[in-house]
Short mmCIF file of C-alpha atoms and ligand atoms in Angstrom, two decimals:
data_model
loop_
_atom_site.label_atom_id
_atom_site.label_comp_id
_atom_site.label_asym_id
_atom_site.label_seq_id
_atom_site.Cartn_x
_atom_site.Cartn_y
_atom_site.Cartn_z
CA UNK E 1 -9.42 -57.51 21.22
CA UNK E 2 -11.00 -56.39 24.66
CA UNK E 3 -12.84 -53.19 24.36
CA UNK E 4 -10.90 -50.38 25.16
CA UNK E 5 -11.96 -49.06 29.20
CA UNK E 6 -13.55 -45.52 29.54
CA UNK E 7 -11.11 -42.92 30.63
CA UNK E 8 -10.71 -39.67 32.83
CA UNK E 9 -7.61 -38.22 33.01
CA UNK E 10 -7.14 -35.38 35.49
CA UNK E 11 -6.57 -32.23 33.74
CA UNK E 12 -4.06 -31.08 36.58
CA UNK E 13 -1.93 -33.50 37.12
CA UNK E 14 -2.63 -35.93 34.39
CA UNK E 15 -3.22 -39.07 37.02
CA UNK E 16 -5.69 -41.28 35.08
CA UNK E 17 -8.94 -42.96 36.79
CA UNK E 18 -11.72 -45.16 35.55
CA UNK E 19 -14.49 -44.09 36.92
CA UNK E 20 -15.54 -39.89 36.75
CA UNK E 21 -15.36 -38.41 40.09
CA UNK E 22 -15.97 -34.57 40.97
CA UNK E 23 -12.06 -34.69 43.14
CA UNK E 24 -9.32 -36.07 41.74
CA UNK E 25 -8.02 -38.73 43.64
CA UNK E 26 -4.18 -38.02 43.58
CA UNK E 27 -3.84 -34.01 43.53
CA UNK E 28 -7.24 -33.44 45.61
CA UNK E 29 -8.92 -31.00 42.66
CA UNK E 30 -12.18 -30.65 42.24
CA UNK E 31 -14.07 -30.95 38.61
CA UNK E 32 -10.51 -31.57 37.04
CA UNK E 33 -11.46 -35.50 35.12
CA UNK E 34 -11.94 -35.40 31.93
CA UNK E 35 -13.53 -38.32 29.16
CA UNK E 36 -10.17 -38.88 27.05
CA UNK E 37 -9.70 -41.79 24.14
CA UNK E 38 -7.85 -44.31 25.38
CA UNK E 39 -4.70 -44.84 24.49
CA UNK E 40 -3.73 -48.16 22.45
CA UNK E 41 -3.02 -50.71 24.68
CA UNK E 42 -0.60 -53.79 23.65
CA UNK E 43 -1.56 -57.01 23.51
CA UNK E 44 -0.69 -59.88 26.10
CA UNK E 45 -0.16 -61.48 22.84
CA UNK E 46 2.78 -59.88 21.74
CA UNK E 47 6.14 -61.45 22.14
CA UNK E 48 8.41 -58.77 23.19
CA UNK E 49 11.51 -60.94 22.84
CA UNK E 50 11.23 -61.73 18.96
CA UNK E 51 11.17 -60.33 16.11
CA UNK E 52 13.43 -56.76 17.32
CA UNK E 53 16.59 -55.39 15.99
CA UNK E 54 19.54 -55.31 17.61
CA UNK E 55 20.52 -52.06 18.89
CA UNK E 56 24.12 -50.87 19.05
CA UNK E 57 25.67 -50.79 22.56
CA UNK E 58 28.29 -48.03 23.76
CA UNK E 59 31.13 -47.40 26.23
CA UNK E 60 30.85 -44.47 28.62
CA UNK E 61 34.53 -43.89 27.60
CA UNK E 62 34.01 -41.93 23.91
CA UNK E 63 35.09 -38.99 22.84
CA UNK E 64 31.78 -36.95 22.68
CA UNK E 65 30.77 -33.50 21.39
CA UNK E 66 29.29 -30.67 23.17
CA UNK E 67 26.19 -30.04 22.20
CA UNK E 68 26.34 -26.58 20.12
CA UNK E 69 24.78 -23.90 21.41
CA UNK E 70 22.90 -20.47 20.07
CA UNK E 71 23.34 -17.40 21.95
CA UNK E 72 20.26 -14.73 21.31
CA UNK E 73 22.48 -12.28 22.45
CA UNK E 74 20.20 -11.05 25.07
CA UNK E 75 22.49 -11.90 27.89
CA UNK E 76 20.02 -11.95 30.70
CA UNK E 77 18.34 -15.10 28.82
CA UNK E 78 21.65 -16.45 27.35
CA UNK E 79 22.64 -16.69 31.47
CA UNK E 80 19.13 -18.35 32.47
CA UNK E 81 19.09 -20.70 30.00
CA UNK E 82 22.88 -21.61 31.08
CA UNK E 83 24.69 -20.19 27.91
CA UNK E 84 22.59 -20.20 25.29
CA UNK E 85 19.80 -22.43 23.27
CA UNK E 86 21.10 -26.05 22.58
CA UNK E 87 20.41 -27.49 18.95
CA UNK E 88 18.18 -30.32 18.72
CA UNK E 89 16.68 -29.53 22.38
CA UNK E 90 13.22 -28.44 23.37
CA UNK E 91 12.88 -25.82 25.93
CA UNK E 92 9.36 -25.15 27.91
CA UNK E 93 8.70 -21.65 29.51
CA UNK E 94 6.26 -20.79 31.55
CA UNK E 95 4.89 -17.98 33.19
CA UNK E 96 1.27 -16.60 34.16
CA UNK E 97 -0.39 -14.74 31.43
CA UNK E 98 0.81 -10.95 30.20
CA UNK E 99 3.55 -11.65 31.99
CA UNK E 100 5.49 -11.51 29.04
CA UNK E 101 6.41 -14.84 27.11
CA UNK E 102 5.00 -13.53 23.86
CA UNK E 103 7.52 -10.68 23.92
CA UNK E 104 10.55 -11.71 25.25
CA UNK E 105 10.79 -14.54 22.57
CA UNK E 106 9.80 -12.42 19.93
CA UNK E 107 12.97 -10.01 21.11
CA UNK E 108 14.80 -13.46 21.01
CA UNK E 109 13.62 -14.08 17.73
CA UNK E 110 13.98 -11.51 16.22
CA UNK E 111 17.83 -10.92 16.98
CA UNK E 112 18.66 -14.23 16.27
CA UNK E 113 16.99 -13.52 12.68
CA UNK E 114 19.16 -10.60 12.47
CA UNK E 115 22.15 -12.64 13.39
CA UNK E 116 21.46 -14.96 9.95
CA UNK E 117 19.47 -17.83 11.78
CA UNK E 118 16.60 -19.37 10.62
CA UNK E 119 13.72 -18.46 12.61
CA UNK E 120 10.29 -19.21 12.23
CA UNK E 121 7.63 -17.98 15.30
CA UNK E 122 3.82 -19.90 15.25
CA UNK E 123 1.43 -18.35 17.47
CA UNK E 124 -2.05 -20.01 18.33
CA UNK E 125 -2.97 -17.58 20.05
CA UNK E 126 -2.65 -14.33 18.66
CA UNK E 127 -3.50 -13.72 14.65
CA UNK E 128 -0.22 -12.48 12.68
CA UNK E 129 -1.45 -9.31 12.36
CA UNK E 130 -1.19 -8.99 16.22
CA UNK E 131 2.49 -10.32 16.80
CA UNK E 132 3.82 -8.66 13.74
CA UNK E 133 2.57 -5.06 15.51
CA UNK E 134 4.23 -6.12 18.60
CA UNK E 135 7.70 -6.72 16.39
CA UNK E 136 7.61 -3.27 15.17
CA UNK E 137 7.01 -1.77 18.56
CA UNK E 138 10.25 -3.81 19.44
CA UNK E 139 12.22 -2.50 16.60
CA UNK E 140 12.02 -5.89 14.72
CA UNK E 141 9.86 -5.19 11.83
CA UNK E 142 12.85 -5.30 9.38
CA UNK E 143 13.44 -9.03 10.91
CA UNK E 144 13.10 -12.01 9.01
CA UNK E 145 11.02 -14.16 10.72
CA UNK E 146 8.85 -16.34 9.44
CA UNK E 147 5.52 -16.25 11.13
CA UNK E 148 2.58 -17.56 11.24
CA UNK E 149 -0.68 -18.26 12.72
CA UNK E 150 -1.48 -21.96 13.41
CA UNK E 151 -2.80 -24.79 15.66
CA UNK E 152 -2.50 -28.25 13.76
CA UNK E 153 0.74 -29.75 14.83
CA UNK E 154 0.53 -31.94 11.29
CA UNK E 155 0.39 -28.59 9.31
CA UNK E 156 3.33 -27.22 11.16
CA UNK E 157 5.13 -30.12 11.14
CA UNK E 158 4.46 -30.45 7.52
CA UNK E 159 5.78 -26.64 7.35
CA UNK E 160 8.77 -27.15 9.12
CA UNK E 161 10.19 -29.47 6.98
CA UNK E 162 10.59 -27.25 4.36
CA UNK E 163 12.30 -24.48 6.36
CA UNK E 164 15.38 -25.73 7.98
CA UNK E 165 15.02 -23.81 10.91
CA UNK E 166 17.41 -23.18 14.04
CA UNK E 167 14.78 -22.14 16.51
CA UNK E 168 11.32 -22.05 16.16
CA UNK E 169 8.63 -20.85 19.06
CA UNK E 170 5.25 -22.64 19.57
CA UNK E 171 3.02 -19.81 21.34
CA UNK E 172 1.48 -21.56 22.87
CA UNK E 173 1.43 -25.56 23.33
CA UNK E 174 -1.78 -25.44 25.07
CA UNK E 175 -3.72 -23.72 21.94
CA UNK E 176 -2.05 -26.46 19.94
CA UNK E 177 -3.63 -29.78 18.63
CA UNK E 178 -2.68 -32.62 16.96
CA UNK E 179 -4.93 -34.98 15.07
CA UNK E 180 -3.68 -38.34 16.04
CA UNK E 181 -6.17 -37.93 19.39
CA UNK E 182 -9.08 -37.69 19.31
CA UNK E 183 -9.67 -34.75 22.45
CA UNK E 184 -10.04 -31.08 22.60
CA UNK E 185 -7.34 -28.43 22.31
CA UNK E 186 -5.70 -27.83 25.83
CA UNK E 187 -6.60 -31.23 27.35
CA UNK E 188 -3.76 -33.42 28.86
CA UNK E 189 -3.70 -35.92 26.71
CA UNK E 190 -3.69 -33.16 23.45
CA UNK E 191 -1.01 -30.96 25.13
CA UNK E 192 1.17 -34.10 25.48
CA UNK E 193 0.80 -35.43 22.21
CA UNK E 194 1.58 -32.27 20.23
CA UNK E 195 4.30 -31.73 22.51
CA UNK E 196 5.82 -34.96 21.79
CA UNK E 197 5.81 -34.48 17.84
CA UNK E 198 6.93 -31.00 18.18
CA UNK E 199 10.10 -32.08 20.24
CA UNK E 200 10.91 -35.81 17.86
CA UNK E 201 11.05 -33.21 14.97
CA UNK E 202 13.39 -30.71 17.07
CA UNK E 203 15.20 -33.75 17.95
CA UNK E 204 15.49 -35.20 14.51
CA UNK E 205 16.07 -32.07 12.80
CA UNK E 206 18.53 -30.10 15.23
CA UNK E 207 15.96 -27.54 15.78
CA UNK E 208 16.26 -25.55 19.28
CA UNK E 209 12.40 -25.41 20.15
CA UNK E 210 11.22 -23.27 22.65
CA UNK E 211 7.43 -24.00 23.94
CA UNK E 212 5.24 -21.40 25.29
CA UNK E 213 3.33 -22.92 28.41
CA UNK E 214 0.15 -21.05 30.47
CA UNK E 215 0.79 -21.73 33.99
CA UNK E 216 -2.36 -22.57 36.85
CA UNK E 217 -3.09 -20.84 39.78
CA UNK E 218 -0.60 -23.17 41.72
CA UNK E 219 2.12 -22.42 39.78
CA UNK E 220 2.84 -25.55 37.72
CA UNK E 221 2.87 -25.21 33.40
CA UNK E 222 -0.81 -26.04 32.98
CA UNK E 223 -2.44 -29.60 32.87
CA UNK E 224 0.43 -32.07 32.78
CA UNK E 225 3.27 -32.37 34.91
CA UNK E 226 4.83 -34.79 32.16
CA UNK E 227 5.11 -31.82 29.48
CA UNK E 228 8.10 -31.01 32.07
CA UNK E 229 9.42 -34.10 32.00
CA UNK E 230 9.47 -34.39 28.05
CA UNK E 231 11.36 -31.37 27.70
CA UNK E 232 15.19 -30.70 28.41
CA UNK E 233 14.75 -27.08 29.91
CA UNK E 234 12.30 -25.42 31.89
CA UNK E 235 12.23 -22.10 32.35
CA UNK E 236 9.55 -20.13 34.83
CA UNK E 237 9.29 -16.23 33.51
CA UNK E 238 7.96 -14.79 37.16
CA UNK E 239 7.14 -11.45 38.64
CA UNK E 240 4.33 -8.98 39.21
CA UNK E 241 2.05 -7.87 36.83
CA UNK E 242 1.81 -4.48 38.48
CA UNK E 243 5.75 -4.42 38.90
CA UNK E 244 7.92 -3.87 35.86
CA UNK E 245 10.77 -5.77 36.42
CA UNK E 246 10.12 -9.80 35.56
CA UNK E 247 12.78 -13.15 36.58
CA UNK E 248 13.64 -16.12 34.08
CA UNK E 249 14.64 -18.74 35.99
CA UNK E 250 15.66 -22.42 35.12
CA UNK E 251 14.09 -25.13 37.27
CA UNK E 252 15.33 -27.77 34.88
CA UNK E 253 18.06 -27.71 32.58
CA UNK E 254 19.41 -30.74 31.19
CA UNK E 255 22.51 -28.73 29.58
CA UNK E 256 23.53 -26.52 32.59
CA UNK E 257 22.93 -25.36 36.31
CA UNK E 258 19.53 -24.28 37.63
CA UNK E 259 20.57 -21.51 39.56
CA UNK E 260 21.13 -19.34 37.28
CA UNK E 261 18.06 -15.98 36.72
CA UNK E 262 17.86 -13.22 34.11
CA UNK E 263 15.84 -10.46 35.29
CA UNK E 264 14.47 -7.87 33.00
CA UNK E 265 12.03 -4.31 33.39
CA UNK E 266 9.12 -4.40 30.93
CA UNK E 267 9.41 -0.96 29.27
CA UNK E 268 6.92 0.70 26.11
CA UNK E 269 9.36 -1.06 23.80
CA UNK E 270 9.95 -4.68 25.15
CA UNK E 271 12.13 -6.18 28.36
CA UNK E 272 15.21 -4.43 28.96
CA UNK E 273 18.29 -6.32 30.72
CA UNK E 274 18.41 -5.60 34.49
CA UNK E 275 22.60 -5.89 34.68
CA UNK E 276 22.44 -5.13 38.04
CA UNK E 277 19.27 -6.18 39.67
CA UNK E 278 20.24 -4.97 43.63
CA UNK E 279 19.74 -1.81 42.42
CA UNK E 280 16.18 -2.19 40.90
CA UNK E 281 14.99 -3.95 44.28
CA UNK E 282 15.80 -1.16 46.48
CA UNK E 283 15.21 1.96 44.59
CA UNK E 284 11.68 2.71 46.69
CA UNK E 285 13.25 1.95 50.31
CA UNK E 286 12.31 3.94 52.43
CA UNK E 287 15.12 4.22 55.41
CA UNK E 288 14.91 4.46 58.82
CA UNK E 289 11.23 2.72 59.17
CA UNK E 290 11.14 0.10 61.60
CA UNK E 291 10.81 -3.37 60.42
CA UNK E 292 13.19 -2.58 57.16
CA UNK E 293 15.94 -4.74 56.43
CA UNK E 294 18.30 -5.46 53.70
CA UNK E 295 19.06 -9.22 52.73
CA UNK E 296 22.01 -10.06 50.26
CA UNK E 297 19.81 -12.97 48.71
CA UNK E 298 21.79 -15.47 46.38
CA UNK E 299 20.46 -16.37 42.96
CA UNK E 300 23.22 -18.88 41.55
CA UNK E 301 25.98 -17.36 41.84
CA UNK E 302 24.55 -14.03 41.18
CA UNK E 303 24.04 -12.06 44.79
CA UNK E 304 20.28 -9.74 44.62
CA UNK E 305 19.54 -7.42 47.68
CA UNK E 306 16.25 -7.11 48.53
CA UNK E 307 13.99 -5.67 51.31
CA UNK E 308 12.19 -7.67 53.71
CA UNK E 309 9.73 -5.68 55.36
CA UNK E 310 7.88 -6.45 58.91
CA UNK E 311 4.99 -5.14 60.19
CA UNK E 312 3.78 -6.06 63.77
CA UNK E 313 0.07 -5.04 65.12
CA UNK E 314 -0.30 -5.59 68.43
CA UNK E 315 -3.93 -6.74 69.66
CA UNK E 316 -6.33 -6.74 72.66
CA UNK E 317 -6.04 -10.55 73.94
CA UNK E 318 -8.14 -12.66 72.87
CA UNK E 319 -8.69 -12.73 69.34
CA UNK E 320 -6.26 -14.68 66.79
CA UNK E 321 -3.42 -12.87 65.34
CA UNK E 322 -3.32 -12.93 61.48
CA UNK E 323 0.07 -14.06 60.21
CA UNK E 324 0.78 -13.05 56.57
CA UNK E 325 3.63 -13.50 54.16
CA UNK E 326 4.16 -12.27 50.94
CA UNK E 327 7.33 -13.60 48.74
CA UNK E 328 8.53 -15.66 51.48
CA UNK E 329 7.52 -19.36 53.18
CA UNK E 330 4.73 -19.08 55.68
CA UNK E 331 6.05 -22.17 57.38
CA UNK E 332 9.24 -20.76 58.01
CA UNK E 333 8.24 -17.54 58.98
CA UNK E 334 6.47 -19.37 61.76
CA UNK E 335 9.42 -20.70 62.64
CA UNK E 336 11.61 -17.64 63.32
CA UNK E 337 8.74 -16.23 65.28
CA UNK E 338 9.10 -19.48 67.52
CA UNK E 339 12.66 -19.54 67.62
CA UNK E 340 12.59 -15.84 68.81
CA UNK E 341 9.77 -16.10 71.39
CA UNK E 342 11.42 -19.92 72.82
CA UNK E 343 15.05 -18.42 72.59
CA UNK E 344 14.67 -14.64 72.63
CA UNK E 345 11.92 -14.02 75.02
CA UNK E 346 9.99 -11.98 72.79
CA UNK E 347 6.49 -12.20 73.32
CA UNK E 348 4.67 -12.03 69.90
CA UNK E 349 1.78 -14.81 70.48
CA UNK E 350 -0.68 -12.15 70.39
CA UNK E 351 0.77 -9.84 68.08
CA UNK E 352 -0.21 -9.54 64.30
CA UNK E 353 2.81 -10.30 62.19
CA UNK E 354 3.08 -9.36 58.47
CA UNK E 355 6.16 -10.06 56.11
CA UNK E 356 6.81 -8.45 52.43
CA UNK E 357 9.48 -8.72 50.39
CA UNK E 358 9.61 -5.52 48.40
CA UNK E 359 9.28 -5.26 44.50
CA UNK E 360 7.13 -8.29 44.47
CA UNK E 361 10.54 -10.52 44.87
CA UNK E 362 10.12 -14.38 45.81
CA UNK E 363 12.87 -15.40 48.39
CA UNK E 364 13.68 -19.03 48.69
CA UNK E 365 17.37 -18.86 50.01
CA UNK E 366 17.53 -20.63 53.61
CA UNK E 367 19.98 -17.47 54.67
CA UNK E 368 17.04 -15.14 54.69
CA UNK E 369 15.95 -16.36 58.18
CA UNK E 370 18.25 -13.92 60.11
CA UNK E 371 17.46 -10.48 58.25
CA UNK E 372 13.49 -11.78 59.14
CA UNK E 373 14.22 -12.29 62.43
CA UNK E 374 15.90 -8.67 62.45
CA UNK E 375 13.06 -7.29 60.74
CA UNK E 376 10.62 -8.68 62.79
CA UNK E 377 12.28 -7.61 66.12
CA UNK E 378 12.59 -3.73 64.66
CA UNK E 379 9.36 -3.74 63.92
CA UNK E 380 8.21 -4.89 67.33
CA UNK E 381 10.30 -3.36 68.65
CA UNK E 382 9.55 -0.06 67.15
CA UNK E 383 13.91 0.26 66.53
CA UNK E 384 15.06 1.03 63.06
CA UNK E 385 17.83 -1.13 62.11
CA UNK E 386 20.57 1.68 60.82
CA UNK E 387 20.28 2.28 56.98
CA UNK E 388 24.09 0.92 56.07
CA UNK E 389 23.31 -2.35 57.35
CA UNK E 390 22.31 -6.22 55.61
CA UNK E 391 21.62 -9.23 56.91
CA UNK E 392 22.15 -12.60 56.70
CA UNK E 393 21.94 -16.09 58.17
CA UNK E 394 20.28 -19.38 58.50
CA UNK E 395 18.91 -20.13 62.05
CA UNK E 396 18.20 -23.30 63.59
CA UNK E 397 15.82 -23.76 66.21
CA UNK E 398 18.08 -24.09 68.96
CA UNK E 399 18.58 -20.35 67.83
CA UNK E 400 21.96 -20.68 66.87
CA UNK E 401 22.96 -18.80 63.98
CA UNK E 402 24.80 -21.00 61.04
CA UNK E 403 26.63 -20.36 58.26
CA UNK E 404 25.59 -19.68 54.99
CA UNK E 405 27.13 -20.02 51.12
CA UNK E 406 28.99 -17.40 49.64
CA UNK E 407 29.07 -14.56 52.31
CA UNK E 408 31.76 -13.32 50.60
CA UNK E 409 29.87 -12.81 47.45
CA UNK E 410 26.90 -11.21 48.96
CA UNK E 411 29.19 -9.07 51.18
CA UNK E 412 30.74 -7.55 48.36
CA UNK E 413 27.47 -6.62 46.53
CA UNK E 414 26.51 -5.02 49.83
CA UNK E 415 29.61 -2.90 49.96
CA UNK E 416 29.30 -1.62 45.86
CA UNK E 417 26.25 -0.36 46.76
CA UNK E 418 27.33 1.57 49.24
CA UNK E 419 26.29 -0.70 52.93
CA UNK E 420 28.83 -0.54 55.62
CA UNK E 421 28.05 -3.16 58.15
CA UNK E 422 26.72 -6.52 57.72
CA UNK E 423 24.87 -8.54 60.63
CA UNK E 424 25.79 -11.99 60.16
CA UNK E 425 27.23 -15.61 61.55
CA UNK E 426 29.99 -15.59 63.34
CA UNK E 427 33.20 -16.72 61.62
CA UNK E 428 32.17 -14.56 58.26
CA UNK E 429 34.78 -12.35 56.96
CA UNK E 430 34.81 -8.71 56.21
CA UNK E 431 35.47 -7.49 52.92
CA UNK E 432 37.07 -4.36 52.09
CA UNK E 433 34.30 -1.44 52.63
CA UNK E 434 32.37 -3.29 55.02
CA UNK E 435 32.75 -4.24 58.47
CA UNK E 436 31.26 -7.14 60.27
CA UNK E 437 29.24 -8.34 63.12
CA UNK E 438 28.78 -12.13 63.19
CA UNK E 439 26.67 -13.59 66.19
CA UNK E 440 26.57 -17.17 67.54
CA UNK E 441 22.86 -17.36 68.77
CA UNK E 442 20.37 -14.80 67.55
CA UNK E 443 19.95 -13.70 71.40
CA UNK E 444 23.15 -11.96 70.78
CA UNK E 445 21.43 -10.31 67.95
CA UNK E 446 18.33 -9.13 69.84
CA UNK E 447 20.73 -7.88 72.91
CA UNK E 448 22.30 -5.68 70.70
CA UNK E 449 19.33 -4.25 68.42
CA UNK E 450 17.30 -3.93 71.98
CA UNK E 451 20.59 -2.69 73.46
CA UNK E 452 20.36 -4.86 76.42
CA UNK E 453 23.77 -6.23 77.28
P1 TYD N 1 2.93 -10.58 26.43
O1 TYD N 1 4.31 -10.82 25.93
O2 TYD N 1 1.83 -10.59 25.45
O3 TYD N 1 2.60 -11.60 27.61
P2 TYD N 1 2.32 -13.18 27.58
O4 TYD N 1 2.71 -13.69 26.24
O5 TYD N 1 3.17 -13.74 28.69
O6 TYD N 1 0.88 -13.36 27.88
O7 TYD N 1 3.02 -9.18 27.18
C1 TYD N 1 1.93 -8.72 27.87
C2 TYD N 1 2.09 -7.38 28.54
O8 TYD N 1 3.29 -6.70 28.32
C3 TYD N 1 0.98 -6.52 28.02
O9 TYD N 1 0.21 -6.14 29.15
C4 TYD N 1 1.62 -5.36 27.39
C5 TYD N 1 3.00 -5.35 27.98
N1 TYD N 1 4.02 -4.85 27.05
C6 TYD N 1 4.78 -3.76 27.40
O10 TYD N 1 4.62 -3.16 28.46
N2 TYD N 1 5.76 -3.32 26.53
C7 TYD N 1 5.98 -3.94 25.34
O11 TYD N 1 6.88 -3.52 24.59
C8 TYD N 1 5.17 -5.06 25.00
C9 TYD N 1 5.37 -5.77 23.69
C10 TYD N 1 4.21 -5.50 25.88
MG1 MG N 2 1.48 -14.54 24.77
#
């Protein structure tokens, strides 16, 4: 047999080279390749053709079962992981550290324990000691779940098989290690295989598995991309340390939508639901300040109003503005500032421009672009947009204002919490409470908030 190559896998994005280099050649980071065993390789040898057993062939046309499904009975993370924990499935969250994984599946835990499920908790990172302490200060000390403190996937595995459990929580896979490779703890290639034994168990068994994942600076579940891949949900726990409240949200779910969030507010005993989140987002508003307006934002079906704050500087010509964003796309932001200097005629080139979404929030819905554009021309402007009033709409660079999903949702929300006007595309319809002022082409917009007619 040829002797196996020398490897270096790429501890970010798990590309695989044969030769170390400082940068990785696919994802551009530097110092990221590290020596891993080789995997076995098969032989030109074997015939693939021979010598395999037949498999059984099916019609798409079968009766076929739902999956069953566990509810933990905290709603917020029944809804985000699209009604509940399926048996047999393996579910990855991740989320920056102290964030809050640790706790909100030990909450989970422990009230499915309470409920009469089997639940066993291993924690790699923490000593039992520590997690049972943070049970009792969530009022789960009477709850029987099995715990313990381990890191060798055979020794759990060898564990598990005794237990019969419904849902068991790895915290986390990257402390965990298997010993059918030969690397460290936390490398690609270790993370991957102790993943994959974890989840053939949970598949084999009927186990819902939820794995605990640390998350890099870019976002992603640390090291490999393919640990998403392996898994049927993925779940990104989000939010600002220095902010209470925190958002689980599915960006893959192979059992439900994606669009779905639970947001919670991390309290002295443990994450509290957050039924209605519009309310949590603009507690601290302050009215009346230029550059301040509310956006109905869309989260699945769910409608969240948030802030989005502007803040204009205007400098001496000649030096380069500084264009910031915090919660929102840079790239688009310097869009709406083109689209309203091409189409609007105002004159921002040499004007510093920062954008905020309050509470820390993370906008991604397209419909955001008109109550930015608003902001941004109060704040320049120096003109408060009036206190009773949201906004929403997608632009397009022509600076026509387009539709967006759902008004009627978000103009609903608006008017239970008490907004009375809603700046919007044309053709929207008013709900009851709230009355409406749709616009064609954001020029009509900036007429009316400049009062130019
Ligand atoms: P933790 O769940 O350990 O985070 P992770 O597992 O994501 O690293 O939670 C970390 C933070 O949450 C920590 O700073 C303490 C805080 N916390 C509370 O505020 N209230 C609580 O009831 C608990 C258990 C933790
Ligand atoms: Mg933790």
């Amino acid at each position: 047999m040829a002797k196996a190559k020398r490897q270096y896998v790429c501890q970010n994005c798990g590309s695989v080279s044969y030769r170390w280099q400082g940068q990785c050649g696919d994802c551009s980071e530097w110092n990221t390749l590290v020596e891993e065993a080789p995997q076995t390789s098969f032989s030109a040898k074997h015939d693939l053709s021979r010598g395999g057993r037949m498999i059984k062939l099916e019609s798409l046309n079968q009766d076929s079962v739902m999956p069953e499904r566990m509810l933990c009975g905290i709603a917020e993370f029944d809804r985000a992981m699209g009604g509940g924990f399926v048996a047999g499935s393996a579910t990855l969250i991740g989320g920056d550290p102290g964030i809050g994984k640790s706790t909100l599946l030990m909450q989970a835990a422990g009230k499915l324990a309470m409920a009469g499920k089997n639940v066993v908790y291993i924690s790699g990172e923490e000593a039992a000691a520590q997690v049972r302490l943070r049970a009792q200060r969530l009022g789960f000390s009477q709850a029987p779940v099995a715990l313990a403190s381990a890191t060798s996937v055979r020794d759990i595995l060898a564990t598990l098989e005794t237990q019969q459990a419904d849902f068991v929580v790895i915290d986390s896979i990257q402390t965990m290690h298997s010993d059918v490779i030969d690397s460290a703890p936390g490398t690609v290639s270790q993370v991957r295989a102790s993943a994959q034994e974890l989840i053939r168990f949970a598949k084999e068994t009927g186990t819902a598995l939820v794995l605990v994942g640390h998350v890099t600076k870019d976002g992603t579940i640390a090291g490999p991309r393919v640990l998403e891949h392996m898994v049927d949900t993925v779940l990104a726990f989000e939010g600002e340390r220095s902010h209470q409240y925190r958002i689980l949200r599915a960006v893959k779910n192979r059992f439900g939508g994606t669009d779905e969030i639970g947001v919670f507010a991390m309290a002295d005993d443990g994450l509290g639901e957050v039924a209605n989140p519009s309310s949590l987002f603009l507690t601290d508003r302050n009215q009346d300040v230029p550059g301040s307006v509310v956006f109905p934002a869309l989260e699945g079906t769910r409608p969240v109003l948030v802030e989005v704050q502007a803040l204009t500087v205007r400098l001496a010509s000649g030096a380069t503005p500084r264009r910031a964003v915090v919660g929102w796309d840079n790239g688009r932001l310097a869009m709406v500032l083109a689209v309203l200097e091409a189409r609007c005629g105002l004159q921002m080139n040499n004007a510093e421009v920062y954008l905020n979404i309050a509470g820390g929030y993370r906008l991604t819905d397209p419909a955001a672009d008109l109550a930015v554009a608003a902001a941004l021309v109060s704040a320049f402007t120096e003109r408060p947009v009036p206190a009773e009033t949201i906004a929403f709409g997608e632009l397009s660079l022509s600076g026509e204002v387009r539709q967006v999903a759902h008004d009627g949702l978000r103009l609903r929300e608006a008017a239970k919490l008490g907004f009375s006007k809603a700046w919007g595309p044309s053709g929207m319809k008013g709900v009851k409470g709230i009355g409406v002022n749709g616009f064609s082409r954001l020029g009509e917009l900036v007429d009316l908030m400049l009062g130019r007619d």
